[in-house]
Amino acid sequence: MRRILGVLAVVLGLGLAQFSVENLKPSLAVVGGSQGFGLEASWNCQLFQPPVGEVRPALDLAYNVNGNWNGSFLFRYLYPVAEGLKAGVGLGVVIPGFQFANTALYFRADAEYDLAASLGTPLFLGGDLGLAGGKFAGQLKVGYRF
């Protein structure tokens, strides 16, 4: 587990070396799903861009109405499916309740539809399906990208 975290930290550092303020994509979303309703704050920046799609490290912080906090860090590959619609997968770590002893591997498949083209605002709709530490989780979200 320490090696995985070390590799993720090195790759994040390399990604931050290419970091610029224009590239940072913070967002705030209202979420609902298998873990209840709540809020999610997310930060990601483009690490590199293959011929099709993009790879982004992402840091997500979530709070639900039950009073539970969760954090995750993952690398996401997003593929453009249609105008404004991206689908992708991510692999990283999740820290339930910010208790580092419970850190587990995290796999996530997600889709996002950017409403900026149709509404002229930086809103998005999204959905995630994930497997974190052997537990399945799914959620839908509506958010604002700053």
CSV table of C-alpha atoms in Angstrom, one decimal:
chain,number,residue,atom,x,y,z
A,1,MET,CA,0.0,0.0,0.0
A,2,ARG,CA,2.9,2.4,0.8
A,3,ARG,CA,4.3,1.8,-2.7
A,4,ILE,CA,1.0,2.6,-4.3
A,5,LEU,CA,0.7,5.8,-2.3
A,6,GLY,CA,4.3,6.7,-3.1
A,7,VAL,CA,3.8,6.2,-6.9
A,8,LEU,CA,0.6,8.2,-6.8
A,9,ALA,CA,2.4,11.0,-4.9
A,10,VAL,CA,5.3,11.1,-7.5
A,11,VAL,CA,2.9,11.2,-10.4
A,12,LEU,CA,0.9,13.9,-8.7
A,13,GLY,CA,4.1,15.9,-8.2
A,14,LEU,CA,4.9,15.6,-11.9
A,15,GLY,CA,1.4,16.7,-12.8
A,16,LEU,CA,1.7,19.7,-10.5
A,17,ALA,CA,5.0,20.6,-12.2
A,18,GLN,CA,2.9,21.3,-15.3
A,19,PHE,CA,0.2,23.0,-13.2
A,20,SER,CA,-1.2,26.3,-14.2
A,21,VAL,CA,-4.2,28.2,-12.8
A,22,GLU,CA,-6.0,28.0,-16.1
A,23,ASN,CA,-5.7,24.3,-16.0
A,24,LEU,CA,-7.2,23.9,-12.5
A,25,LYS,CA,-10.9,22.7,-12.5
A,26,PRO,CA,-12.5,23.1,-9.1
A,27,SER,CA,-16.2,22.1,-8.8
A,28,LEU,CA,-18.9,21.9,-6.2
A,29,ALA,CA,-21.7,19.4,-6.6
A,30,VAL,CA,-24.9,18.2,-4.8
A,31,VAL,CA,-24.7,14.4,-4.8
A,32,GLY,CA,-27.2,11.6,-4.0
A,33,GLY,CA,-26.8,7.9,-4.1
A,34,SER,CA,-26.0,4.7,-2.2
A,35,GLN,CA,-24.2,6.6,0.6
A,36,GLY,CA,-26.9,9.2,1.0
A,37,PHE,CA,-27.2,12.8,0.0
A,38,GLY,CA,-24.6,15.5,0.5
A,39,LEU,CA,-22.0,17.8,-1.1
A,40,GLU,CA,-18.8,17.0,-3.0
A,41,ALA,CA,-15.9,19.4,-3.6
A,42,SER,CA,-13.5,18.3,-6.3
A,43,TRP,CA,-10.2,19.6,-7.8
A,44,ASN,CA,-8.5,18.3,-10.9
A,45,CYS,CA,-6.0,19.4,-13.4
A,46,GLN,CA,-4.9,18.0,-16.7
A,47,LEU,CA,-1.8,15.8,-16.3
A,48,PHE,CA,-1.4,15.0,-20.0
A,49,GLN,CA,-3.5,14.6,-23.1
A,50,PRO,CA,-3.2,11.4,-25.2
A,51,PRO,CA,-4.3,11.6,-28.9
A,52,VAL,CA,-7.9,11.1,-27.7
A,53,GLY,CA,-9.2,12.0,-24.3
A,54,GLU,CA,-7.4,13.4,-21.3
A,55,VAL,CA,-5.8,12.1,-18.0
A,56,ARG,CA,-6.5,14.1,-14.9
A,57,PRO,CA,-5.5,13.6,-11.3
A,58,ALA,CA,-8.5,14.4,-9.1
A,59,LEU,CA,-9.0,15.1,-5.4
A,60,ASP,CA,-12.5,14.7,-4.1
A,61,LEU,CA,-13.9,15.6,-0.7
A,62,ALA,CA,-17.4,14.5,0.2
A,63,TYR,CA,-19.8,15.1,3.1
A,64,ASN,CA,-23.2,13.5,3.4
A,65,VAL,CA,-26.2,14.3,5.6
A,66,ASN,CA,-25.3,11.5,8.0
A,67,GLY,CA,-22.2,13.4,9.0
A,68,ASN,CA,-19.7,11.2,7.2
A,69,TRP,CA,-16.6,12.7,5.5
A,70,ASN,CA,-14.7,10.9,2.8
A,71,GLY,CA,-11.7,11.8,0.7
A,72,SER,CA,-10.3,10.2,-2.5
A,73,PHE,CA,-7.5,10.7,-4.8
A,74,LEU,CA,-7.5,9.1,-8.2
A,75,PHE,CA,-6.2,9.4,-11.8
A,76,ARG,CA,-9.1,9.7,-14.3
A,77,TYR,CA,-9.1,9.0,-18.0
A,78,LEU,CA,-11.9,10.9,-19.7
A,79,TYR,CA,-13.0,10.1,-23.2
A,80,PRO,CA,-15.2,12.4,-25.3
A,81,VAL,CA,-18.3,10.4,-26.3
A,82,ALA,CA,-20.5,13.2,-27.8
A,83,GLU,CA,-20.8,17.0,-27.7
A,84,GLY,CA,-20.5,17.9,-24.0
A,85,LEU,CA,-20.5,14.3,-22.8
A,86,LYS,CA,-17.4,12.6,-21.4
A,87,ALA,CA,-17.1,9.1,-20.0
A,88,GLY,CA,-14.2,7.7,-18.2
A,89,VAL,CA,-12.6,5.5,-15.6
A,90,GLY,CA,-10.4,6.2,-12.6
A,91,LEU,CA,-8.0,4.4,-10.3
A,92,GLY,CA,-6.7,5.6,-6.9
A,93,VAL,CA,-7.2,5.5,-3.2
A,94,VAL,CA,-10.2,6.4,-0.9
A,95,ILE,CA,-9.9,7.4,2.7
A,96,PRO,CA,-13.3,6.8,4.5
A,97,GLY,CA,-13.8,9.2,7.4
A,98,PHE,CA,-10.3,10.5,6.9
A,99,GLN,CA,-9.0,7.6,8.9
A,100,PHE,CA,-5.8,6.7,7.1
A,101,ALA,CA,-5.7,3.2,8.6
A,102,ASN,CA,-8.8,2.5,6.4
A,103,THR,CA,-7.2,3.6,3.1
A,104,ALA,CA,-8.3,1.3,0.3
A,105,LEU,CA,-8.0,1.1,-3.5
A,106,TYR,CA,-10.7,2.8,-5.4
A,107,PHE,CA,-11.9,2.1,-8.9
A,108,ARG,CA,-14.5,4.4,-10.5
A,109,ALA,CA,-16.4,4.6,-13.8
A,110,ASP,CA,-18.1,7.9,-14.4
A,111,ALA,CA,-19.9,10.1,-17.0
A,112,GLU,CA,-20.3,13.9,-17.1
A,113,TYR,CA,-22.5,16.0,-19.3
A,114,ASP,CA,-21.4,19.7,-19.5
A,115,LEU,CA,-24.4,22.0,-19.7
A,116,ALA,CA,-22.3,25.0,-20.7
A,117,ALA,CA,-23.0,24.6,-24.4
A,118,SER,CA,-26.7,24.3,-24.0
A,119,LEU,CA,-27.4,26.6,-21.1
A,120,GLY,CA,-24.4,29.0,-21.2
A,121,THR,CA,-23.5,28.3,-17.5
A,122,PRO,CA,-20.8,26.1,-16.1
A,123,LEU,CA,-23.2,23.5,-14.7
A,124,PHE,CA,-22.7,19.8,-15.2
A,125,LEU,CA,-24.7,16.5,-14.6
A,126,GLY,CA,-22.7,13.4,-13.7
A,127,GLY,CA,-22.9,9.9,-12.4
A,128,ASP,CA,-20.3,7.6,-10.8
A,129,LEU,CA,-20.2,3.9,-10.1
A,130,GLY,CA,-17.3,2.8,-7.9
A,131,LEU,CA,-15.7,0.0,-5.9
A,132,ALA,CA,-13.8,1.2,-2.9
A,133,GLY,CA,-12.3,-1.3,-0.5
A,134,GLY,CA,-14.7,-4.0,-1.7
A,135,LYS,CA,-17.8,-1.8,-1.2
A,136,PHE,CA,-19.9,-0.8,-4.2
A,137,ALA,CA,-21.1,2.9,-4.3
A,138,GLY,CA,-23.0,4.8,-6.9
A,139,GLN,CA,-24.2,8.4,-7.1
A,140,LEU,CA,-25.7,11.1,-9.3
A,141,LYS,CA,-24.6,14.7,-9.1
A,142,VAL,CA,-25.4,18.2,-10.3
A,143,GLY,CA,-22.6,20.6,-9.9
A,144,TYR,CA,-21.0,23.9,-10.8
A,145,ARG,CA,-17.5,24.2,-12.2
A,146,PHE,CA,-15.6,27.3,-11.3
